[in-house]
Coordinates of C-alpha atoms and ligand atoms in Angstrom, one line a residue:
M1 CA -13.3 -25.5 14.1
L2 CA -12.8 -21.8 13.5
T3 CA -16.1 -19.9 13.2
E4 CA -17.0 -16.2 13.0
E5 CA -17.7 -16.3 16.7
N6 CA -14.3 -17.7 17.8
V7 CA -11.8 -16.4 15.3
P8 CA -8.5 -15.6 17.1
Q9 CA -8.3 -12.1 18.5
Q10 CA -5.1 -10.0 18.8
T11 CA -2.9 -12.9 17.8
G12 CA -3.5 -16.1 15.9
P13 CA -3.6 -19.5 17.6
D14 CA -0.3 -21.4 18.0
E15 CA -1.2 -23.1 14.8
L16 CA -3.9 -22.5 12.2
L17 CA -4.6 -25.0 9.4
I18 CA -6.3 -23.7 6.4
T19 CA -7.9 -26.5 4.4
Q20 CA -9.6 -27.1 1.1
I21 CA -8.0 -24.3 -0.8
R22 CA -6.4 -23.9 -4.2
I23 CA -3.1 -22.1 -4.1
A24 CA -2.6 -19.5 -6.8
A25 CA 0.4 -20.1 -9.1
M26 CA 2.3 -16.8 -9.0
P27 CA 4.9 -15.7 -11.5
G28 CA 8.5 -16.6 -10.5
E29 CA 7.4 -18.7 -7.6
P30 CA 7.6 -22.5 -7.2
E31 CA 4.7 -24.4 -8.7
P32 CA 2.0 -24.9 -5.9
P33 CA 0.1 -28.2 -5.5
A34 CA -2.2 -28.5 -8.5
G35 CA -5.4 -29.6 -6.6
P36 CA -7.0 -29.0 -3.2
A37 CA -4.4 -28.0 -0.7
W38 CA -3.7 -26.9 2.9
I39 CA -1.5 -24.3 4.4
L40 CA -0.3 -24.7 8.0
L41 CA 0.5 -21.5 9.9
A42 CA 2.6 -21.4 13.1
G43 CA 2.0 -18.1 14.8
P44 CA 2.7 -15.3 12.3
R45 CA 4.4 -17.5 9.7
I46 CA 3.7 -20.2 7.1
Q47 CA 5.1 -23.4 8.4
A48 CA 4.1 -25.9 5.6
V49 CA 2.1 -26.2 2.4
G50 CA 0.8 -29.4 0.9
P51 CA -1.9 -31.2 -1.1
M52 CA -5.0 -32.4 0.7
N53 CA -4.1 -36.0 -0.1
E54 CA -0.9 -35.7 1.9
P55 CA -0.8 -35.7 5.7
V56 CA -0.4 -32.5 7.7
P57 CA 2.5 -32.4 10.2
P58 CA 1.2 -33.2 13.7
P59 CA 0.3 -30.3 16.0
S60 CA 3.0 -28.9 18.3
G61 CA 0.5 -26.6 20.1
R62 CA -3.1 -25.4 20.1
R63 CA -4.3 -25.9 16.5
E64 CA -7.4 -24.4 14.9
T65 CA -8.8 -25.1 11.5
L66 CA -10.2 -22.7 8.9
D67 CA -12.2 -24.2 6.0
G68 CA -11.1 -22.6 2.8
D69 CA -14.3 -23.8 0.9
G70 CA -12.4 -24.4 -2.3
M71 CA -11.3 -20.8 -2.5
L72 CA -8.2 -19.5 -4.2
A73 CA -5.3 -18.6 -1.8
L74 CA -3.0 -15.9 -2.9
P75 CA -0.4 -13.8 -1.1
G76 CA -1.9 -10.7 0.6
L77 CA -1.6 -7.7 -1.8
I78 CA 0.9 -5.0 -1.0
N79 CA -0.1 -1.3 -1.5
G80 CA 3.2 0.5 -2.1
H81 CA 1.9 4.1 -1.6
C82 CA -1.1 5.6 0.2
H83 CA -2.1 8.5 2.3
A84 CA -4.7 6.6 4.2
A85 CA -6.3 9.4 6.2
M86 CA -7.1 11.3 3.0
T87 CA -10.3 9.2 2.8
L88 CA -11.9 12.3 4.3
F89 CA -11.0 14.2 1.1
R90 CA -12.3 11.6 -1.3
G91 CA -14.3 13.3 -4.1
L92 CA -13.7 16.8 -2.6
A93 CA -11.8 18.2 -5.5
D94 CA -11.6 16.2 -8.7
D95 CA -10.8 17.0 -12.3
L96 CA -8.1 19.5 -11.6
A97 CA -4.4 19.9 -12.6
L98 CA -1.9 18.5 -10.1
H99 CA -0.5 21.9 -9.0
V100 CA -4.0 23.5 -8.7
W101 CA -5.4 20.5 -6.9
L102 CA -2.6 20.3 -4.4
M103 CA -1.9 24.0 -3.7
H104 CA -5.5 25.3 -3.9
H105 CA -7.6 22.4 -2.6
I106 CA -5.7 19.7 -0.8
F107 CA -3.1 21.7 1.2
P108 CA -5.7 24.2 2.4
A109 CA -8.1 21.4 3.4
E110 CA -5.4 19.6 5.2
A111 CA -4.4 22.8 7.1
R112 CA -8.0 23.2 8.4
H113 CA -9.2 19.6 8.9
V114 CA -6.3 17.3 9.7
T115 CA -6.3 16.5 13.4
P116 CA -5.1 13.5 15.4
E117 CA -8.7 12.4 15.7
M118 CA -9.3 12.7 11.9
V119 CA -6.1 10.8 11.1
R120 CA -7.0 7.9 13.4
L121 CA -10.5 7.6 12.2
C122 CA -10.0 8.2 8.5
T123 CA -7.0 5.8 8.5
R124 CA -9.3 3.2 10.1
L125 CA -11.8 3.7 7.3
A126 CA -9.0 3.3 4.7
A127 CA -7.8 0.1 6.5
A128 CA -11.3 -1.3 6.3
E129 CA -11.5 -0.6 2.6
M130 CA -8.0 -2.0 1.9
L131 CA -8.5 -5.2 4.0
L132 CA -11.8 -5.9 2.4
A133 CA -10.1 -5.6 -1.0
G134 CA -7.3 -8.1 -0.1
M135 CA -4.5 -5.7 0.8
T136 CA -2.6 -6.9 3.8
T137 CA 0.3 -4.4 3.8
V138 CA 0.3 -0.7 3.0
A139 CA 3.1 1.9 2.9
D140 CA 1.3 4.9 4.4
S141 CA 2.7 8.5 4.4
Y142 CA 1.0 11.3 6.3
F143 CA 1.1 13.7 9.2
F144 CA 0.1 12.7 12.8
E145 CA 1.5 9.4 11.6
D146 CA 1.4 8.1 15.2
E147 CA -2.4 8.1 14.9
A148 CA -2.2 6.3 11.6
A149 CA 0.2 3.7 13.1
H150 CA -2.2 3.1 16.0
A151 CA -5.1 2.7 13.5
F152 CA -3.1 0.1 11.6
A153 CA -2.1 -1.7 14.8
E154 CA -5.7 -1.8 16.0
T155 CA -7.1 -3.0 12.7
G156 CA -4.4 -5.7 12.3
M157 CA -3.2 -4.4 8.9
R158 CA 0.6 -4.5 8.3
A159 CA 2.0 -1.1 7.6
V160 CA 5.1 0.8 6.8
A161 CA 4.1 4.1 8.4
A162 CA 6.0 7.1 7.4
Q163 CA 5.8 10.5 9.2
G164 CA 5.6 13.4 6.7
V165 CA 8.3 16.0 6.4
I166 CA 7.7 19.3 4.5
D167 CA 9.2 22.7 4.7
F168 CA 6.1 24.6 5.7
P169 CA 3.8 24.4 8.7
A170 CA 2.1 21.1 8.6
P171 CA -0.6 19.3 10.7
G172 CA 1.1 18.4 14.0
V173 CA 4.3 20.2 13.0
P174 CA 3.6 23.9 13.2
D175 CA 7.3 24.8 13.1
P176 CA 9.0 23.4 10.0
A177 CA 12.4 23.5 11.7
E178 CA 11.1 20.6 13.8
N179 CA 10.0 18.4 10.9
V180 CA 12.9 15.9 10.9
A181 CA 13.0 15.8 14.7
V182 CA 9.3 14.9 14.8
A183 CA 9.9 12.1 12.3
A184 CA 12.9 10.8 14.2
A185 CA 10.9 10.8 17.5
F186 CA 8.1 9.0 15.7
M187 CA 10.4 6.3 14.4
A188 CA 11.9 5.8 17.9
R189 CA 8.4 5.2 19.3
W190 CA 7.5 2.5 16.8
Q191 CA 10.7 0.4 16.6
D192 CA 10.1 -3.4 17.0
H193 CA 6.3 -3.3 16.6
P194 CA 5.1 -6.7 15.2
I195 CA 3.2 -5.3 12.2
V196 CA 4.0 -1.6 12.0
R197 CA 7.4 -0.4 10.8
P198 CA 8.1 3.3 11.1
A199 CA 9.7 5.3 8.2
V200 CA 10.1 8.9 6.9
F201 CA 8.3 10.5 4.1
A202 CA 9.9 13.7 2.7
H203 CA 7.0 15.1 0.6
S204 CA 9.0 16.1 -2.5
P205 CA 12.1 18.0 -3.8
Y206 CA 9.8 21.0 -4.6
T207 CA 8.4 21.3 -1.0
C208 CA 11.6 20.2 0.9
S209 CA 15.0 22.0 0.6
P210 CA 18.1 19.9 -0.1
A211 CA 19.1 20.4 3.6
T212 CA 15.7 19.0 4.7
L213 CA 15.9 16.1 2.3
M214 CA 19.4 15.1 3.5
R215 CA 18.5 15.5 7.2
A216 CA 15.4 13.4 6.7
K217 CA 17.4 10.7 4.9
T218 CA 20.0 10.7 7.7
A219 CA 17.3 10.3 10.3
A220 CA 15.9 7.3 8.3
R221 CA 19.4 5.8 8.0
E222 CA 20.0 6.2 11.8
A223 CA 16.7 4.3 12.5
D224 CA 17.4 1.7 9.8
A225 CA 14.2 2.8 8.2
L226 CA 12.8 3.4 4.7
F227 CA 12.9 6.9 3.2
F228 CA 10.0 7.8 0.9
L229 CA 9.6 10.8 -1.4
H230 CA 7.4 11.8 -4.2
L231 CA 9.6 12.2 -7.2
A232 CA 9.2 13.3 -10.9
E233 CA 5.4 13.3 -10.7
A234 CA 4.8 16.3 -12.9
G235 CA 6.4 17.3 -16.2
D236 CA 7.4 20.8 -14.8
E237 CA 8.9 19.5 -11.6
A238 CA 12.5 20.2 -12.7
A239 CA 11.6 23.9 -12.8
R240 CA 10.1 23.7 -9.3
L241 CA 13.0 22.1 -7.5
I242 CA 14.3 24.0 -4.5
D243 CA 18.1 24.8 -5.1
P244 CA 18.5 22.1 -7.8
A245 CA 21.7 20.0 -7.6
G246 CA 20.9 18.2 -10.8
S247 CA 19.2 18.9 -14.1
S248 CA 16.2 16.6 -13.4
P249 CA 14.4 15.6 -10.2
L250 CA 16.1 12.2 -10.2
R251 CA 19.6 13.7 -10.8
H252 CA 18.9 16.2 -8.1
V253 CA 18.2 13.6 -5.4
H254 CA 21.0 11.4 -6.7
A255 CA 23.4 14.4 -6.3
L256 CA 22.2 14.9 -2.8
G257 CA 23.1 11.3 -1.9
L258 CA 19.5 10.2 -1.2
L259 CA 19.3 7.1 -3.3
D260 CA 20.0 3.7 -1.9
P261 CA 18.1 0.4 -1.4
Q262 CA 16.2 1.9 1.6
T263 CA 14.8 4.8 -0.5
V264 CA 11.5 4.5 -2.2
C265 CA 10.7 7.0 -5.0
V266 CA 7.0 7.4 -5.6
H267 CA 5.6 8.2 -9.1
C268 CA 8.9 8.4 -11.1
I269 CA 7.0 9.4 -14.3
W270 CA 9.4 11.9 -15.8
L271 CA 12.6 9.9 -16.0
D272 CA 14.9 9.7 -19.0
D273 CA 17.4 6.9 -19.7
E274 CA 20.2 8.5 -17.7
D275 CA 17.8 8.8 -14.7
L276 CA 16.8 5.2 -15.1
D277 CA 20.4 4.1 -15.2
L278 CA 21.2 6.1 -12.0
L279 CA 18.2 4.7 -10.3
A280 CA 19.1 1.1 -11.2
A281 CA 22.6 1.5 -10.0
S282 CA 21.4 3.0 -6.7
G283 CA 19.2 0.0 -5.7
A284 CA 16.3 2.4 -4.8
G285 CA 12.8 1.2 -5.2
V286 CA 9.9 2.8 -7.1
V287 CA 6.1 2.9 -6.6
I288 CA 3.8 3.8 -9.5
C289 CA 0.2 4.7 -9.0
P290 CA -1.7 4.2 -12.2
H291 CA -5.1 5.7 -11.3
S292 CA -3.5 8.7 -9.6
H293 CA -1.3 9.2 -12.7
A294 CA -4.2 8.9 -15.1
K295 CA -6.7 11.0 -13.1
L296 CA -4.2 13.9 -12.5
A297 CA -2.9 13.4 -16.1
S298 CA 0.6 13.3 -14.7
G299 CA 2.0 11.2 -17.5
M300 CA 3.2 7.6 -18.0
A301 CA 5.9 6.1 -15.8
P302 CA 8.5 4.2 -17.9
L303 CA 7.7 0.9 -16.4
P304 CA 9.2 -1.4 -19.0
G305 CA 12.5 0.5 -18.8
M306 CA 12.4 0.1 -15.0
L307 CA 11.7 -3.7 -15.0
R308 CA 14.3 -4.2 -17.8
R309 CA 16.9 -2.7 -15.5
D310 CA 15.8 -4.8 -12.5
I311 CA 14.6 -1.7 -10.6
P312 CA 12.2 -3.0 -7.9
V313 CA 8.8 -1.5 -8.7
A314 CA 5.6 -1.7 -6.6
L315 CA 2.1 -0.6 -7.4
G316 CA 0.3 1.9 -5.1
T317 CA -3.2 3.4 -4.9
D318 CA -2.0 6.8 -3.7
G319 CA -4.5 8.6 -1.4
T320 CA -8.2 8.6 -2.1
A321 CA -8.2 12.3 -3.0
S322 CA -6.4 11.4 -6.3
N323 CA -7.7 8.0 -7.1
N324 CA -10.5 7.8 -5.6
C325 CA -10.7 4.1 -4.7
L326 CA -8.4 1.8 -2.7
D327 CA -8.4 -1.4 -4.8
L328 CA -5.1 -2.9 -6.1
F329 CA -7.0 -5.1 -8.6
R330 CA -8.0 -1.9 -10.4
E331 CA -4.4 -0.6 -10.2
M332 CA -3.1 -3.8 -11.8
D333 CA -5.7 -3.7 -14.6
L334 CA -5.1 0.0 -15.4
G335 CA -1.3 -0.2 -14.8
A336 CA -1.1 -2.9 -17.5
K337 CA -3.5 -1.3 -20.0
M338 CA -2.1 2.3 -19.7
Q339 CA 1.3 1.0 -20.8
K340 CA -0.1 -1.0 -23.6
G341 CA -2.1 1.9 -25.0
H342 CA 0.6 4.4 -24.5
L343 CA 3.3 2.3 -26.2
Q344 CA 0.9 0.7 -28.7
D345 CA 2.4 -2.6 -27.6
P346 CA 0.2 -5.2 -25.9
T347 CA 3.3 -7.1 -24.7
S348 CA 4.8 -4.1 -22.9
A349 CA 3.2 -4.7 -19.5
P350 CA 2.1 -8.3 -19.0
A351 CA -0.4 -9.3 -16.3
R352 CA 2.3 -11.4 -14.6
D353 CA 4.4 -8.2 -13.9
M354 CA 1.4 -6.6 -12.2
L355 CA 1.0 -9.7 -10.0
T356 CA 4.7 -9.6 -8.9
M357 CA 4.6 -5.8 -8.3
T358 CA 1.7 -6.3 -5.9
T359 CA 3.2 -9.3 -4.1
S360 CA 6.9 -10.4 -4.1
L361 CA 8.4 -7.4 -5.9
G362 CA 6.3 -5.1 -3.8
A363 CA 7.7 -6.8 -0.7
Q364 CA 11.2 -6.1 -1.9
V365 CA 10.4 -2.4 -2.5
L366 CA 9.1 -2.1 1.1
G367 CA 12.2 -3.8 2.6
Y368 CA 10.6 -7.2 3.4
G369 CA 12.8 -9.2 1.0
N370 CA 11.6 -12.7 0.7
E371 CA 9.5 -12.6 3.9
L372 CA 6.3 -11.3 2.3
G373 CA 4.4 -11.6 -0.9
R374 CA 4.6 -15.4 -1.3
L375 CA 2.9 -18.5 0.1
T376 CA 6.0 -20.5 1.0
P377 CA 7.2 -22.0 4.3
G378 CA 9.0 -19.3 6.4
A379 CA 7.1 -16.4 4.9
L380 CA 4.9 -14.2 7.0
A381 CA 1.3 -15.5 6.9
D382 CA -0.4 -12.7 5.0
I383 CA -3.0 -14.6 3.0
V384 CA -6.1 -13.8 0.9
L385 CA -8.8 -16.3 0.2
L386 CA -10.6 -15.2 -3.0
D387 CA -13.9 -16.6 -4.3
T388 CA -13.5 -17.5 -7.9
N389 CA -17.0 -19.1 -8.0
R390 CA -18.2 -16.0 -9.9
P391 CA -19.3 -15.3 -13.5
R392 CA -16.4 -13.0 -14.2
L393 CA -13.8 -15.4 -12.9
T394 CA -15.1 -18.5 -14.7
P395 CA -13.4 -20.4 -16.2
F396 CA -10.3 -19.7 -14.2
Y397 CA -7.2 -20.7 -16.2
G398 CA -4.6 -18.9 -14.1
S399 CA -3.8 -16.1 -11.7
E400 CA -3.3 -13.6 -14.6
L401 CA -7.1 -13.5 -14.9
L402 CA -7.2 -11.6 -11.6
V403 CA -5.4 -8.7 -13.2
Y404 CA -8.0 -8.1 -15.9
A405 CA -11.2 -9.5 -14.4
G406 CA -10.6 -9.6 -10.6
S407 CA -11.9 -7.2 -8.0
G408 CA -11.4 -6.5 -4.4
A409 CA -15.0 -7.5 -4.0
D410 CA -14.0 -11.1 -4.8
V411 CA -12.0 -11.3 -1.6
D412 CA -13.7 -13.5 1.1
T413 CA -11.1 -14.0 3.9
V414 CA -7.9 -12.1 4.8
L415 CA -5.2 -13.1 7.3
V416 CA -2.4 -10.8 8.4
N417 CA 0.5 -12.1 10.5
G418 CA -1.4 -15.3 11.0
R419 CA -4.5 -13.5 12.3
V420 CA -7.9 -13.6 10.6
V421 CA -8.9 -10.0 10.0
V422 CA -11.7 -10.5 7.4
R423 CA -13.9 -13.6 7.3
R424 CA -16.8 -14.0 4.9
R425 CA -16.3 -10.4 3.9
R426 CA -16.9 -9.3 7.5
L427 CA -14.2 -7.2 9.2
M428 CA -13.2 -8.9 12.4
T429 CA -11.2 -6.0 13.9
I430 CA -13.2 -2.9 12.9
D431 CA -16.7 -1.7 13.8
L432 CA -17.5 -0.7 10.2
P433 CA -21.0 1.0 10.8
A434 CA -19.6 3.1 13.6
T435 CA -16.5 4.1 11.5
L436 CA -18.7 5.1 8.6
E437 CA -20.9 7.2 10.8
E438 CA -18.0 8.9 12.5
V439 CA -16.4 9.8 9.1
R440 CA -19.7 11.2 7.8
R441 CA -19.8 13.3 10.9
L442 CA -16.3 14.7 10.2
A443 CA -17.2 15.3 6.6
Q444 CA -20.0 17.7 7.6
R445 CA -17.3 20.2 8.6
L446 CA -15.9 20.4 5.0
P447 CA -16.9 23.1 2.6
H448 CA -18.5 20.9 0.1
P449 CA -22.2 21.1 -0.9
A450 CA -22.6 17.4 -0.6
A451 CA -21.0 17.3 2.8
S452 CA -23.5 19.7 4.3
G453 CA -26.4 17.9 2.8
S454 CA -27.3 20.5 0.1
P455 CA -28.3 19.1 -3.3
Ligands
ZN501 ZN1 1.5 10.4 -2.6

């Protein structure tokens, strides 16, 4: 029997049998067993799924059992965009316009306070927050991304880790001429890691020249890696483009040849129909970040137009400086309601779309195809057990309720790659009290009255 004392470390057992669960019906997926069920894992993958009244295949190696206690099993949630280490800047500069926030607060704070130690530690804090909220995969983009990748590997959280590229001196990259070379070297170091996939993150077409964007995309192509960039986040971005090759941010990056199925455009708020058609034809993915868009008043991403064109869309939290909370349940809720309110159409963004964007469709955006975001044989075993025995989740007619009433706080147990990383809401891979204390110590160096203990 698997207990808190003997949960598998580093890797899962040969086989892990999760019993007495209910499997969440997810939109577009095969109907799961209706009653109590089991899931059998073999190493990092799901081997079989069945109802409790049907026999489990006999063991072919060391098998452990995890009692699901009647909880709801759903695919681990996929966070399509984050800057994990920015937990240090949570609440530091709120209620400001995007450009003022970024140029006068965030970039200066990053220049002074982002160090390898800070990235390792603050990414660990973010991983703790995300795992406890049922996120099993994150696409992270930052500087000193080696340290972030180590933090994800240590904590057992699956990550697409993207090294930042920007055309001015950045943490760890004092000479911007080296930015793409640094990213290429980073990707070479992290090839073939079991849970961390390296990638490139070009900050935006208003902080990277066309030449930098194209060189960064070429480096990603050579490494068979994803290429992320912030795109069309602000209404005035077209006027800020460096050497525009098109009349909109999207047409600019399209003209530069940056769009293909291994490109992920983050935000994509200011797109017109022509932009959407170009995006759909390119196969590139999109990530929208509802709380970040709402808090920075960036605008409303044309989500229905994207989904109607079969553009793959994921949901992201963005970093905690612009959110300020890493909980995809909140993003699903706001993501649906923002669209409904804006379009004055309650059918415009149904809950089921939010569920697919954080699971199967999110997996597609991050290049995992059918391997992630579903509880079917052959898929990677990233699983959340959620406690629905709560007032706000009773009665429980279907998974859509999670979008409007669920919370990361309902998550009880989390597995990534077949390994138990959260059990009974306790982190198995992270010393949380020590991490909190270390981040508080770092925060004392920041120029914020609250950070220095002043009232
Ligand atoms: Zn971002």
